[in-house]
Amino acid sequence: MKIKTFLFAAGASSLLFSCNNQETVEKKAEEHVHTHTVEDVHTYAKPEEAVVTHLNWDANVNFDTKTISATATWDIKTSEDAKQITFDIFDLNVSKVTVDGAEANFTVGDFDENMGSPLTIDISPEAKKVAITYTTGDNARALQWLDAEQTAGKKKPFLFTQSQAILARSWVPTQDGPGIRFTYDAKVKVPSDMIALMSADNPKERNETGEYTFKMPQPIPSYLLAMAVGDVQFKAISARTGVYAEESLLDTSVYEFSDLENMVQAAESLYGPYAWGQYDIIVLPPSFPFGGMENPRLTFATPTILAGDKSLVSLVAHELAHSWSGNLVTNATWDDFWLNEGFTVYFEHRIMEKVYGKDYSEMLASLTRQELIEAAHDMMETMPNDTKLKLDLKGRNPDDGVTSIPYNKGYFMLRLIEEKVGREKFDAFLKNYFETNKFSVMTTEQFLDYLEENLLTKEQMDELKLNEWIYETGIPDNLPVVKSNRFNVVDTARGQWLMTDILPMEELTENWTTHEWLHFINGLPRKMSTDKLAALDAEYGFTKSGNSEISAAWFQPTIRSNYEPVYGKVESFLISVGRRKFLTPTYKALIESDKKDMALDIYKKARPNYHAVSRETLDELMDYHQEK
Ligand code: BES
Ligand code: ZN
């Protein structure tokens, strides 16, 4: 069976899905056989009237004014009676629009703080190309313009984009829904001492002109549009993998990611060929708000994964896995976000198992499980509905849906299915799923249909309580159990130390990896005696650890127990790192342990370094209103 997306000839902003193969769009719309419509509430686009198919982007990146000036020329496909085409924009200053070369009327509709504004352009059904000339605004949320001091080299500024979920519209006028795909090419002009890179085929060297051209021949949704501009260099890891980083981080990065080719091969052996040609990683400056972002051909990564011992490379496995789950088979709307992230966490763990062995990957799964239980527990009090796998983000920022749930509850539901049918069957199913649905979109409901047609009986689905997993709050009682012998050892050692003050023997701990230490720290009481914390710190040096995950974990019991020796490190960490996953729990710990003043003092210093994405979350957490 093949599931395809069809655009239909009239109606609201929706996409029509069908479960059988038909030639024409109109036929589809008439037949209504096994079809249902899906509304994407986070785009103003009306693809059924006119939809984009290809982008030609001609841009100039200006570091003095911190703006991008560009013309986006879109190839479009229209319905028979199309009168307008609608784009999403966010704080873009549109100066001119042409349709097939002739100047055209356009209107910018009301601004919504999540959605931005609709840009509506008059067209006829014959229209083929729409060109929009514009400059980005001061509130371009996808863009972070960094001063030289915020980079490793401290000599040249830096720019990077973050388009997911609906921020692409703040740097390119686009039909900004995950269900709309297009190919692109681009010509980008940057200062001649910098290189420009995109989610496309990329230059390996800087040139003297500062002008770069790009081609992305595989269709992508606009949340995967990406660009980075800075003083970075490339080093190959294998024929098709490599890393871009500032010079001072390049060798470290090559070492850290030296298993990259092995990971790609592991992934391919599981679920079929890598579809995107080259796979590179760019190490961004520390203000990057995420751990990683799966921009096609060029994963964006935080430098906080450069631990020096490859201990945090599961993040690379995660972003690589998105080359299948997410980038090939894409969540139809942000309410179906778990289809991107849950599948990716599952796939990530499978890659890690293949490359580093099962006892290693089961430690990761165990950490995932603890995180899920804690997050679900907290969320049940504040936002229970967001503990459903299928989200309801209407009228909200899709960023609200980025919690542990789509990632880890999604992962465990897939693991539950694997445990039911056995790995062999599940792997064959998944491989087929990616192959059958590549370069198209998937809704939660379509996935359930697909599951029933290809893997499970209705009875089995009921037995596994899949409806409860997807449509109900909390964690079902059949959450798979993870057994990690390596963690059992840690639990015993920690328990003993808590009771007796006897630290685990060195023969035991000398072989512990970062994950065992994380488990050790995560299992400490949230509030405990500072003497005991000091004893640990003296022995294992957690406060001065250079491993970002260890630091963030260590901040929890120490901040909550008022362990003062950690405060200096907390401050320097919060000022230098912009990764939201670390910032939120650390600021939370300060607030919840009566140190709101300290949190605010640090935040005032650190905030200018943070990306808008992190700022928005933290402003709310801290109830912070910028002084004008
Ligand atoms: N695609 C996400 C990042 C994202 C999600 C950005 C939603 C904006 C909106 C990326 O693949 C991701 O999940 N990153 C994680 C990595 C981790 C789970 C290994 C992160 O940044 O922490
Ligand atoms: Zn992800």
XYZ file of C-alpha atoms and ligand atoms in Angstrom:
651
model
C 0.000 0.000 0.000
C 1.180 3.427 -0.776
C 0.170 6.491 1.097
C 0.492 9.713 -0.765
C -0.315 13.319 -0.216
C -2.558 14.967 -2.711
C -3.560 18.517 -3.031
C -7.155 18.977 -3.797
C -8.893 21.549 -5.845
C -10.839 23.615 -3.368
C -11.344 24.179 0.319
C -9.513 25.277 3.401
C -5.816 25.153 4.177
C -5.552 21.432 4.215
C -3.859 18.532 2.644
C -5.686 15.511 1.427
C -4.320 12.094 2.088
C -5.215 8.934 0.340
C -4.599 5.284 0.915
C -4.850 4.140 -2.683
C -2.942 5.037 -5.783
C -4.619 7.420 -8.185
C -3.339 9.500 -10.995
C -4.938 12.836 -10.702
C -5.577 15.285 -7.987
C -9.157 15.937 -9.055
C -10.042 12.279 -9.133
C -8.778 11.996 -5.595
C -10.879 14.811 -4.366
C -13.976 13.354 -5.969
C -13.586 9.834 -4.792
C -13.129 10.246 -1.068
C -12.076 6.636 -0.854
C -10.019 6.090 2.290
C -9.189 9.742 2.316
C -9.092 12.281 5.059
C -8.053 15.874 5.203
C -5.438 17.237 7.489
C -5.337 20.783 8.572
C -2.052 22.444 9.379
C -3.017 25.244 11.726
C 0.468 26.749 11.765
C 0.632 27.997 8.205
C -1.425 30.580 6.367
C -0.663 28.817 3.078
C -3.525 27.430 1.018
C -1.653 24.805 -0.972
C -4.867 23.548 -2.556
C -5.105 26.897 -4.352
C -1.454 27.488 -5.160
C 1.602 25.687 -3.852
C 5.350 26.174 -4.177
C 7.550 23.545 -5.838
C 10.979 25.131 -6.162
C 12.860 28.047 -4.652
C 15.541 30.145 -6.231
C 17.028 32.274 -3.464
C 19.349 35.154 -4.247
C 20.609 36.700 -1.029
C 23.018 39.150 0.451
C 24.087 38.690 4.074
C 24.936 41.979 5.740
C 26.707 41.751 9.102
C 26.759 45.525 9.581
C 23.007 45.943 9.506
C 22.361 42.376 10.716
C 19.946 41.797 7.891
C 19.557 39.534 4.916
C 18.294 41.169 1.732
C 17.055 38.716 -0.822
C 14.793 37.821 -3.664
C 12.974 34.527 -3.299
C 11.712 33.343 -6.660
C 9.265 30.501 -6.296
C 8.051 28.096 -8.967
C 4.429 27.455 -8.202
C 1.668 25.035 -9.088
C -1.834 26.437 -9.250
C -5.358 25.093 -9.209
C -7.669 25.839 -12.134
C -9.308 28.774 -10.448
C -6.416 30.113 -8.395
C -6.668 33.812 -7.644
C -4.030 34.196 -4.983
C -1.030 32.535 -3.485
C -0.425 32.854 0.245
C 2.961 32.756 1.958
C 3.982 32.942 5.589
C 6.186 35.823 6.661
C 7.398 36.984 10.062
C 8.739 40.514 10.350
C 9.913 40.645 6.719
C 9.921 43.952 4.888
C 8.624 43.103 1.440
C 9.505 45.764 -1.118
C 8.470 44.216 -4.404
C 6.616 41.244 -5.807
C 6.510 40.097 -9.413
C 4.515 37.307 -11.012
C 6.131 35.956 -14.166
C 8.170 39.142 -14.404
C 5.324 41.644 -14.045
C 4.875 43.624 -10.865
C 1.967 42.260 -8.832
C -0.349 43.344 -6.029
C 0.268 41.929 -2.616
C -1.092 42.409 0.887
C 0.374 41.663 4.266
C -2.328 40.541 6.697
C -2.593 40.911 10.469
C 0.376 39.919 12.569
C 0.071 37.066 15.050
C 2.885 36.602 17.549
C 3.263 32.882 16.813
C 2.323 32.762 13.163
C 3.546 36.081 11.801
C 1.522 37.398 8.869
C 0.064 36.045 5.668
C 1.560 37.520 2.494
C -1.089 37.257 -0.179
C -0.233 37.831 -3.814
C -2.693 38.175 -6.686
C -2.112 35.603 -9.402
C -3.941 33.975 -12.275
C -4.195 30.210 -12.716
C -1.501 30.496 -15.412
C 1.078 31.971 -13.040
C 4.376 30.082 -12.956
C 6.923 32.154 -11.003
C 6.482 34.479 -8.052
C 9.443 36.630 -7.040
C 9.482 38.331 -3.639
C 12.105 40.930 -2.794
C 12.534 41.625 0.914
C 14.774 42.375 3.859
C 14.672 40.564 7.182
C 13.514 42.487 10.265
C 14.947 43.083 13.719
C 12.877 40.253 15.136
C 13.982 37.576 12.704
C 13.561 34.769 15.200
C 15.353 32.158 13.123
C 18.522 34.194 12.884
C 21.208 34.578 15.460
C 23.805 37.167 14.618
C 26.833 36.639 16.821
C 29.532 39.141 17.550
C 33.118 37.990 17.185
C 33.455 37.548 20.971
C 30.752 34.904 20.919
C 32.769 32.619 18.644
C 35.703 30.357 19.464
C 38.119 32.382 17.358
C 36.805 35.727 18.651
C 37.850 37.418 15.405
C 34.877 37.253 13.078
C 31.130 37.384 13.547
C 28.867 34.456 12.834
C 25.330 33.871 11.643
C 23.222 30.757 11.849
C 19.569 29.977 11.261
C 17.150 27.736 13.146
C 13.992 27.205 11.110
C 12.188 24.433 12.986
C 9.359 24.592 13.783
C 7.864 27.708 12.138
C 10.741 30.169 12.069
C 11.791 29.778 8.420
C 9.227 32.458 7.622
C 11.358 35.001 9.483
C 14.147 34.763 6.894
C 12.428 33.465 3.750
C 8.840 34.141 2.637
C 7.650 30.559 2.376
C 4.712 28.215 2.719
C 5.905 27.187 6.111
C 4.224 23.880 6.882
C 5.956 20.497 7.132
C 3.515 19.098 4.548
C 4.765 21.316 1.723
C 8.033 20.283 0.058
C 10.190 22.010 -2.514
C 13.629 21.798 -4.058
C 15.909 24.798 -4.002
C 18.948 26.512 -5.336
C 20.585 29.589 -3.939
C 23.182 32.233 -4.545
C 24.457 33.841 -1.371
C 26.838 36.747 -0.983
C 28.723 37.053 2.313
C 31.817 38.996 3.472
C 34.801 37.569 1.619
C 36.542 36.380 4.795
C 33.675 34.020 5.613
C 32.090 30.946 4.106
C 28.366 30.313 3.638
C 26.866 26.850 4.120
C 23.314 25.638 3.646
C 21.184 22.509 3.998
C 22.319 21.658 0.472
C 25.474 20.677 -1.404
C 28.199 22.729 0.221
C 31.521 24.317 -0.660
C 34.500 22.713 1.062
C 36.618 25.821 0.889
C 36.276 29.533 1.233
C 36.643 31.536 -1.988
C 37.852 35.082 -2.550
C 34.591 36.496 -3.866
C 32.364 35.667 -0.897
C 29.781 34.372 -3.346
C 28.480 30.832 -2.991
C 25.964 28.794 -4.952
C 23.908 25.896 -3.652
C 21.659 23.182 -4.985
C 19.235 21.047 -3.057
C 17.732 18.627 -5.570
C 15.722 16.600 -3.041
C 12.454 18.194 -1.947
C 12.364 19.408 1.667
C 9.850 21.184 3.879
C 10.827 24.709 4.852
C 11.674 23.838 8.459
C 14.770 22.200 6.974
C 15.951 25.354 5.218
C 19.191 26.352 6.902
C 22.240 28.529 6.556
C 25.393 29.208 8.543
C 27.904 31.945 7.770
C 31.209 32.247 9.549
C 34.881 31.561 9.582
C 34.762 27.765 9.504
C 36.834 25.131 7.792
C 36.111 21.648 6.550
C 37.794 18.346 7.246
C 36.656 15.075 5.727
C 36.027 12.056 7.953
C 35.208 9.672 5.098
C 34.410 10.095 1.408
C 30.873 11.230 2.214
C 31.111 12.545 5.761
C 32.956 15.430 7.319
C 32.910 18.277 9.750
C 32.904 22.071 9.571
C 34.174 23.975 12.584
C 36.159 27.010 13.542
C 39.842 26.297 13.137
C 40.553 25.934 16.856
C 37.859 23.242 17.177
C 38.440 21.402 13.926
C 40.800 18.638 15.051
C 38.898 18.078 18.283
C 35.724 17.765 16.235
C 37.249 15.328 13.762
C 38.325 13.175 16.693
C 34.964 13.406 18.446
C 33.067 12.428 15.284
C 35.511 9.852 13.988
C 32.801 7.147 14.126
C 30.591 9.098 11.736
C 31.029 6.827 8.740
C 30.419 3.775 10.957
C 27.210 5.365 12.130
C 25.993 6.061 8.603
C 26.762 2.476 7.638
C 24.992 1.158 10.719
C 21.956 3.264 9.890
C 21.927 2.126 6.271
C 22.214 -1.511 7.260
C 19.109 -1.069 9.396
C 16.712 0.956 7.314
C 18.055 1.421 3.802
C 20.319 3.758 1.862
C 21.150 7.269 3.054
C 19.196 9.405 0.615
C 20.985 12.734 0.764
C 24.474 12.176 -0.656
C 26.859 13.936 1.711
C 26.499 13.904 5.525
C 28.394 16.636 7.333
C 28.183 18.237 10.759
C 28.866 21.865 11.546
C 29.944 22.702 15.092
C 28.288 26.006 15.920
C 29.155 28.536 18.609
C 27.842 27.690 22.111
C 24.770 29.920 21.899
C 23.098 27.443 19.527
C 19.844 26.757 21.409
C 19.657 23.031 20.633
C 21.877 20.021 20.901
C 21.495 19.362 17.231
C 19.319 20.146 14.249
C 18.911 17.697 11.412
C 19.361 20.112 8.504
C 19.705 17.889 5.418
C 23.302 17.144 4.411
C 24.546 19.390 7.210
C 23.571 18.682 10.796
C 23.932 21.730 13.030
C 25.461 20.849 16.408
C 26.252 22.462 19.721
C 29.914 22.519 20.738
C 28.817 21.153 24.128
C 28.980 17.648 22.640
C 32.737 17.954 22.243
C 33.463 16.101 25.474
C 36.882 14.928 24.310
C 36.028 11.250 24.690
C 33.176 10.705 22.195
C 30.847 10.121 25.123
C 28.077 12.371 23.815
C 27.918 11.227 20.201
C 24.472 9.671 20.567
C 23.367 13.144 19.588
C 25.031 12.624 16.218
C 23.257 9.277 15.869
C 20.030 11.123 16.622
C 20.471 13.822 13.985
C 21.681 11.261 11.469
C 18.602 9.120 12.130
C 16.438 12.093 11.177
C 17.779 11.664 7.631
C 15.132 8.898 7.520
C 12.628 9.719 10.250
C 11.678 13.327 9.738
C 13.557 14.342 6.642
C 12.337 11.479 4.422
C 9.076 10.694 6.201
C 7.895 13.933 7.736
C 5.300 14.693 10.386
C 2.315 16.124 8.511
C 1.669 18.731 11.189
C 3.359 19.733 14.445
C 0.647 17.837 16.307
C 2.258 14.690 14.855
C 5.726 15.724 16.029
C 6.251 12.380 17.798
C 6.438 10.763 14.358
C 9.625 12.760 13.802
C 11.172 12.520 17.236
C 9.932 9.224 18.682
C 11.040 7.316 15.588
C 14.330 9.165 15.694
C 15.059 8.288 19.320
C 14.234 4.661 18.506
C 16.519 4.720 15.465
C 19.221 6.583 17.436
C 19.322 3.818 20.028
C 19.528 1.181 17.320
C 22.479 2.947 15.691
C 24.184 3.235 19.067
C 23.593 -0.437 19.730
C 25.135 -1.391 16.388
C 28.192 0.789 16.796
C 28.842 0.563 20.551
C 27.026 -2.570 21.725
C 23.838 -3.373 23.576
C 25.015 -2.783 27.130
C 25.955 0.734 26.043
C 22.705 1.512 24.249
C 20.662 0.083 27.121
C 22.269 2.616 29.426
C 20.990 5.311 27.080
C 17.544 3.719 27.023
C 17.503 3.582 30.788
C 18.390 7.271 31.077
C 15.638 7.986 28.552
C 13.132 6.059 30.652
C 13.957 7.908 33.859
C 13.751 11.224 32.064
C 10.356 10.298 30.644
C 8.895 9.246 33.976
C 10.062 12.432 35.647
C 8.895 14.694 32.840
C 5.500 13.018 32.570
C 5.059 13.273 36.313
C 5.813 17.013 36.299
C 3.699 17.683 33.233
C 0.653 15.898 34.650
C 0.356 18.765 37.090
C 0.892 21.670 34.757
C 0.016 20.610 31.216
C -1.454 17.113 31.237
C -2.719 17.320 27.666
C 0.791 17.713 26.363
C 1.572 14.225 27.685
C -0.477 12.771 24.827
C 1.588 11.657 21.876
C -0.844 13.286 19.479
C -0.642 16.941 20.425
C -3.131 19.747 20.105
C -1.114 22.864 19.368
C -3.821 24.909 17.732
C -3.458 28.584 18.615
C -0.161 27.907 20.351
C 3.486 28.003 19.473
C 4.516 24.557 18.185
C 7.584 24.969 20.360
C 5.264 24.201 23.317
C 5.143 20.627 22.055
C 8.901 20.137 22.342
C 8.992 18.117 25.565
C 10.209 14.709 26.590
C 6.885 13.208 25.453
C 7.205 13.085 21.644
C 10.799 11.926 22.054
C 10.698 9.397 24.821
C 7.083 8.324 25.118
C 7.229 7.960 21.334
C 10.365 5.872 21.629
C 8.887 3.545 24.222
C 5.715 2.968 22.248
C 7.798 1.848 19.284
C 9.944 -0.287 21.543
C 6.773 -1.867 22.913
C 5.723 -2.804 19.385
C 9.186 -4.186 18.684
C 8.996 -6.316 21.814
C 5.601 -7.626 20.744
C 6.426 -8.677 17.171
C 10.138 -9.319 17.518
C 12.988 -7.353 16.103
C 13.222 -9.061 12.749
C 9.645 -8.306 11.820
C 9.791 -4.795 13.203
C 12.946 -3.959 11.280
C 11.466 -5.200 8.024
C 8.383 -3.130 8.744
C 10.360 0.037 9.443
C 12.586 -0.350 6.409
C 9.501 -0.656 4.289
C 7.856 2.272 6.018
C 10.736 4.575 5.130
C 11.001 3.273 1.581
C 7.270 3.460 0.894
C 6.743 6.889 2.386
C 9.956 8.672 1.502
C 9.686 12.333 0.548
C 6.155 12.487 1.836
C 4.273 13.181 5.020
C 2.595 11.100 7.681
C -0.128 11.747 10.197
C -0.574 9.806 13.396
C -3.785 8.307 12.013
C -2.124 7.283 8.774
C 0.597 5.623 10.770
C -1.948 3.647 12.769
C -3.619 2.543 9.528
C -0.258 1.609 8.095
C 0.583 -0.347 11.231
C -2.655 -2.265 11.030
C -2.200 -3.075 7.388
C 1.421 -4.088 7.618
C 2.284 -5.326 11.070
C -0.346 -5.716 13.753
C -3.872 -7.045 14.029
C -6.558 -4.904 15.572
C -6.483 -7.206 18.594
C -2.761 -6.761 19.021
C -3.112 -3.018 18.775
C -5.738 -3.094 21.498
C -3.652 -5.407 23.605
C -0.736 -2.976 23.390
C -3.113 -0.107 24.253
C -1.840 1.961 21.350
C -4.845 4.244 21.492
C -4.121 4.979 25.114
C -0.470 5.657 24.288
C -1.408 8.111 21.583
C -4.608 9.802 22.673
C -4.507 9.701 26.458
C -2.459 11.513 29.059
C 0.300 10.032 31.191
C 2.317 6.876 30.737
C 0.452 3.582 30.187
C 1.190 0.743 32.588
C 2.807 -1.370 29.876
C 5.797 0.964 29.566
C 8.673 -1.327 28.527
C 11.202 -2.087 31.214
C 14.893 -1.490 30.584
C 17.431 -3.704 32.278
C 20.915 -2.348 32.469
C 23.429 -4.400 34.402
C 25.909 -1.585 34.252
C 23.398 0.705 35.917
C 22.563 -1.906 38.528
C 26.175 -1.765 39.616
C 25.914 2.015 39.859
C 22.707 1.805 41.888
C 24.326 -0.530 44.382
C 27.401 1.652 44.718
C 25.364 4.815 45.167
C 23.046 3.186 47.692
C 25.962 1.987 49.719
C 27.642 5.376 49.717
C 24.437 7.139 50.746
C 24.074 4.819 53.714
C 27.649 4.350 54.830
C 29.774 7.163 53.356
C 31.978 4.509 51.783
C 32.770 5.587 48.246
C 32.701 2.925 45.524
C 36.046 1.238 44.975
C 38.292 2.619 42.312
C 38.455 -0.700 40.502
C 34.735 -0.279 40.035
C 34.553 3.333 38.950
C 37.661 3.518 36.803
C 35.789 1.934 33.906
C 32.654 3.993 34.290
C 31.611 5.985 31.257
C 29.892 9.353 31.290
C 26.554 7.524 31.314
C 27.299 5.649 34.491
C 28.345 8.885 36.144
C 25.181 10.574 34.892
C 23.127 7.771 36.358
C 25.041 8.032 39.605
C 24.349 11.762 39.854
C 20.740 11.563 38.663
C 19.992 9.065 41.403
C 21.165 11.333 44.224
C 18.495 12.833 46.460
C 17.524 16.271 45.155
C 18.380 17.746 48.522
C 21.207 16.370 50.597
C 23.974 17.335 52.971
C 26.587 19.635 51.483
C 29.285 17.651 53.284
C 28.369 14.605 51.297
C 28.328 16.587 48.059
C 31.733 18.006 48.947
C 33.064 14.514 49.519
C 31.912 13.440 46.079
C 33.286 16.577 44.504
C 36.667 16.090 46.158
C 36.880 12.549 44.864
C 35.431 12.905 41.361
C 35.781 16.600 40.517
C 32.242 17.031 39.188
C 32.238 20.793 39.608
C 35.225 21.175 37.336
C 34.057 18.596 34.796
C 34.411 19.632 31.163
C 31.539 17.369 30.168
C 28.410 19.475 29.658
C 25.976 16.669 30.496
C 27.790 15.913 33.753
C 27.815 19.602 34.652
C 24.106 20.043 33.995
C 23.253 16.893 35.965
C 25.517 17.905 38.865
C 23.864 21.320 39.068
C 20.589 19.708 40.149
C 21.408 18.246 43.576
C 24.056 20.878 44.281
C 21.934 23.943 43.551
C 18.964 22.462 45.373
C 21.134 21.655 48.392
C 22.752 25.115 48.447
C 26.205 23.690 47.784
C 28.007 26.987 47.326
C 31.254 25.776 45.719
C 29.271 25.089 42.526
C 27.828 28.602 42.141
C 30.752 30.056 40.213
C 30.614 27.229 37.724
C 26.852 27.575 37.394
C 27.249 31.219 36.492
C 30.030 30.739 33.957
C 28.171 27.814 32.399
C 24.925 29.762 32.039
C 26.770 32.689 30.527
C 28.732 30.699 27.983
C 26.211 28.033 26.933
C 22.918 28.757 25.172
C 21.579 25.218 24.852
C 18.038 25.322 26.174
C 18.009 21.742 27.414
C 20.684 22.722 29.970
C 19.465 26.222 30.717
C 15.858 25.471 31.623
C 16.463 22.890 34.377
C 19.372 24.857 35.811
C 17.425 28.109 36.112
C 14.491 26.081 37.445
C 16.672 24.582 40.171
C 17.810 28.081 41.194
C 14.254 29.385 41.326
C 12.884 26.375 43.171
C 15.576 26.591 45.827
C 14.908 30.221 46.733
C 17.664 31.689 44.609
C 15.528 33.660 42.194
C 17.704 36.760 42.718
C 20.820 34.884 41.791
C 19.008 33.416 38.777
C 17.947 36.877 37.637
C 21.397 38.377 38.126
C 22.920 35.689 35.966
C 20.104 35.854 33.444
C 20.554 39.580 32.908
C 24.194 39.007 32.039
C 23.605 35.915 29.963
C 20.444 36.824 28.078
C 22.083 38.890 25.323
C 24.049 35.773 24.351
C 21.002 33.558 24.052
C 19.122 32.739 20.873
C 15.524 33.984 20.624
C 14.289 30.411 21.046
C 15.977 30.082 24.435
C 15.096 33.641 25.429
C 11.409 33.068 24.826
C 11.340 30.002 27.081
C 13.401 31.613 29.819
C 11.634 34.985 29.808
C 8.499 33.059 30.660
C 10.154 30.863 33.275
C 11.765 33.865 34.967
C 8.793 36.131 34.407
C 11.300 38.503 32.874
C 10.325 41.644 31.036
C 13.135 43.421 29.322
C 13.925 46.871 30.657
C 13.376 49.381 27.928
N 14.769 18.543 15.493
C 15.247 18.591 16.824
C 15.418 19.985 17.362
C 14.150 20.827 17.336
C 12.915 20.297 17.629
C 14.234 22.161 17.038
C 11.781 21.091 17.576
C 13.106 22.956 17.007
C 11.869 22.422 17.273
C 16.560 17.832 16.978
O 16.646 16.692 16.188
C 16.658 17.358 18.385
O 15.827 16.577 18.758
N 17.651 17.803 19.138
C 17.880 17.343 20.472
C 18.905 16.267 20.409
C 18.768 15.171 21.380
C 17.395 14.598 21.519
C 19.773 14.073 21.068
C 18.411 18.510 21.274
O 18.624 19.578 20.688
O 18.585 18.384 22.470
Zn 15.338 15.171 16.926
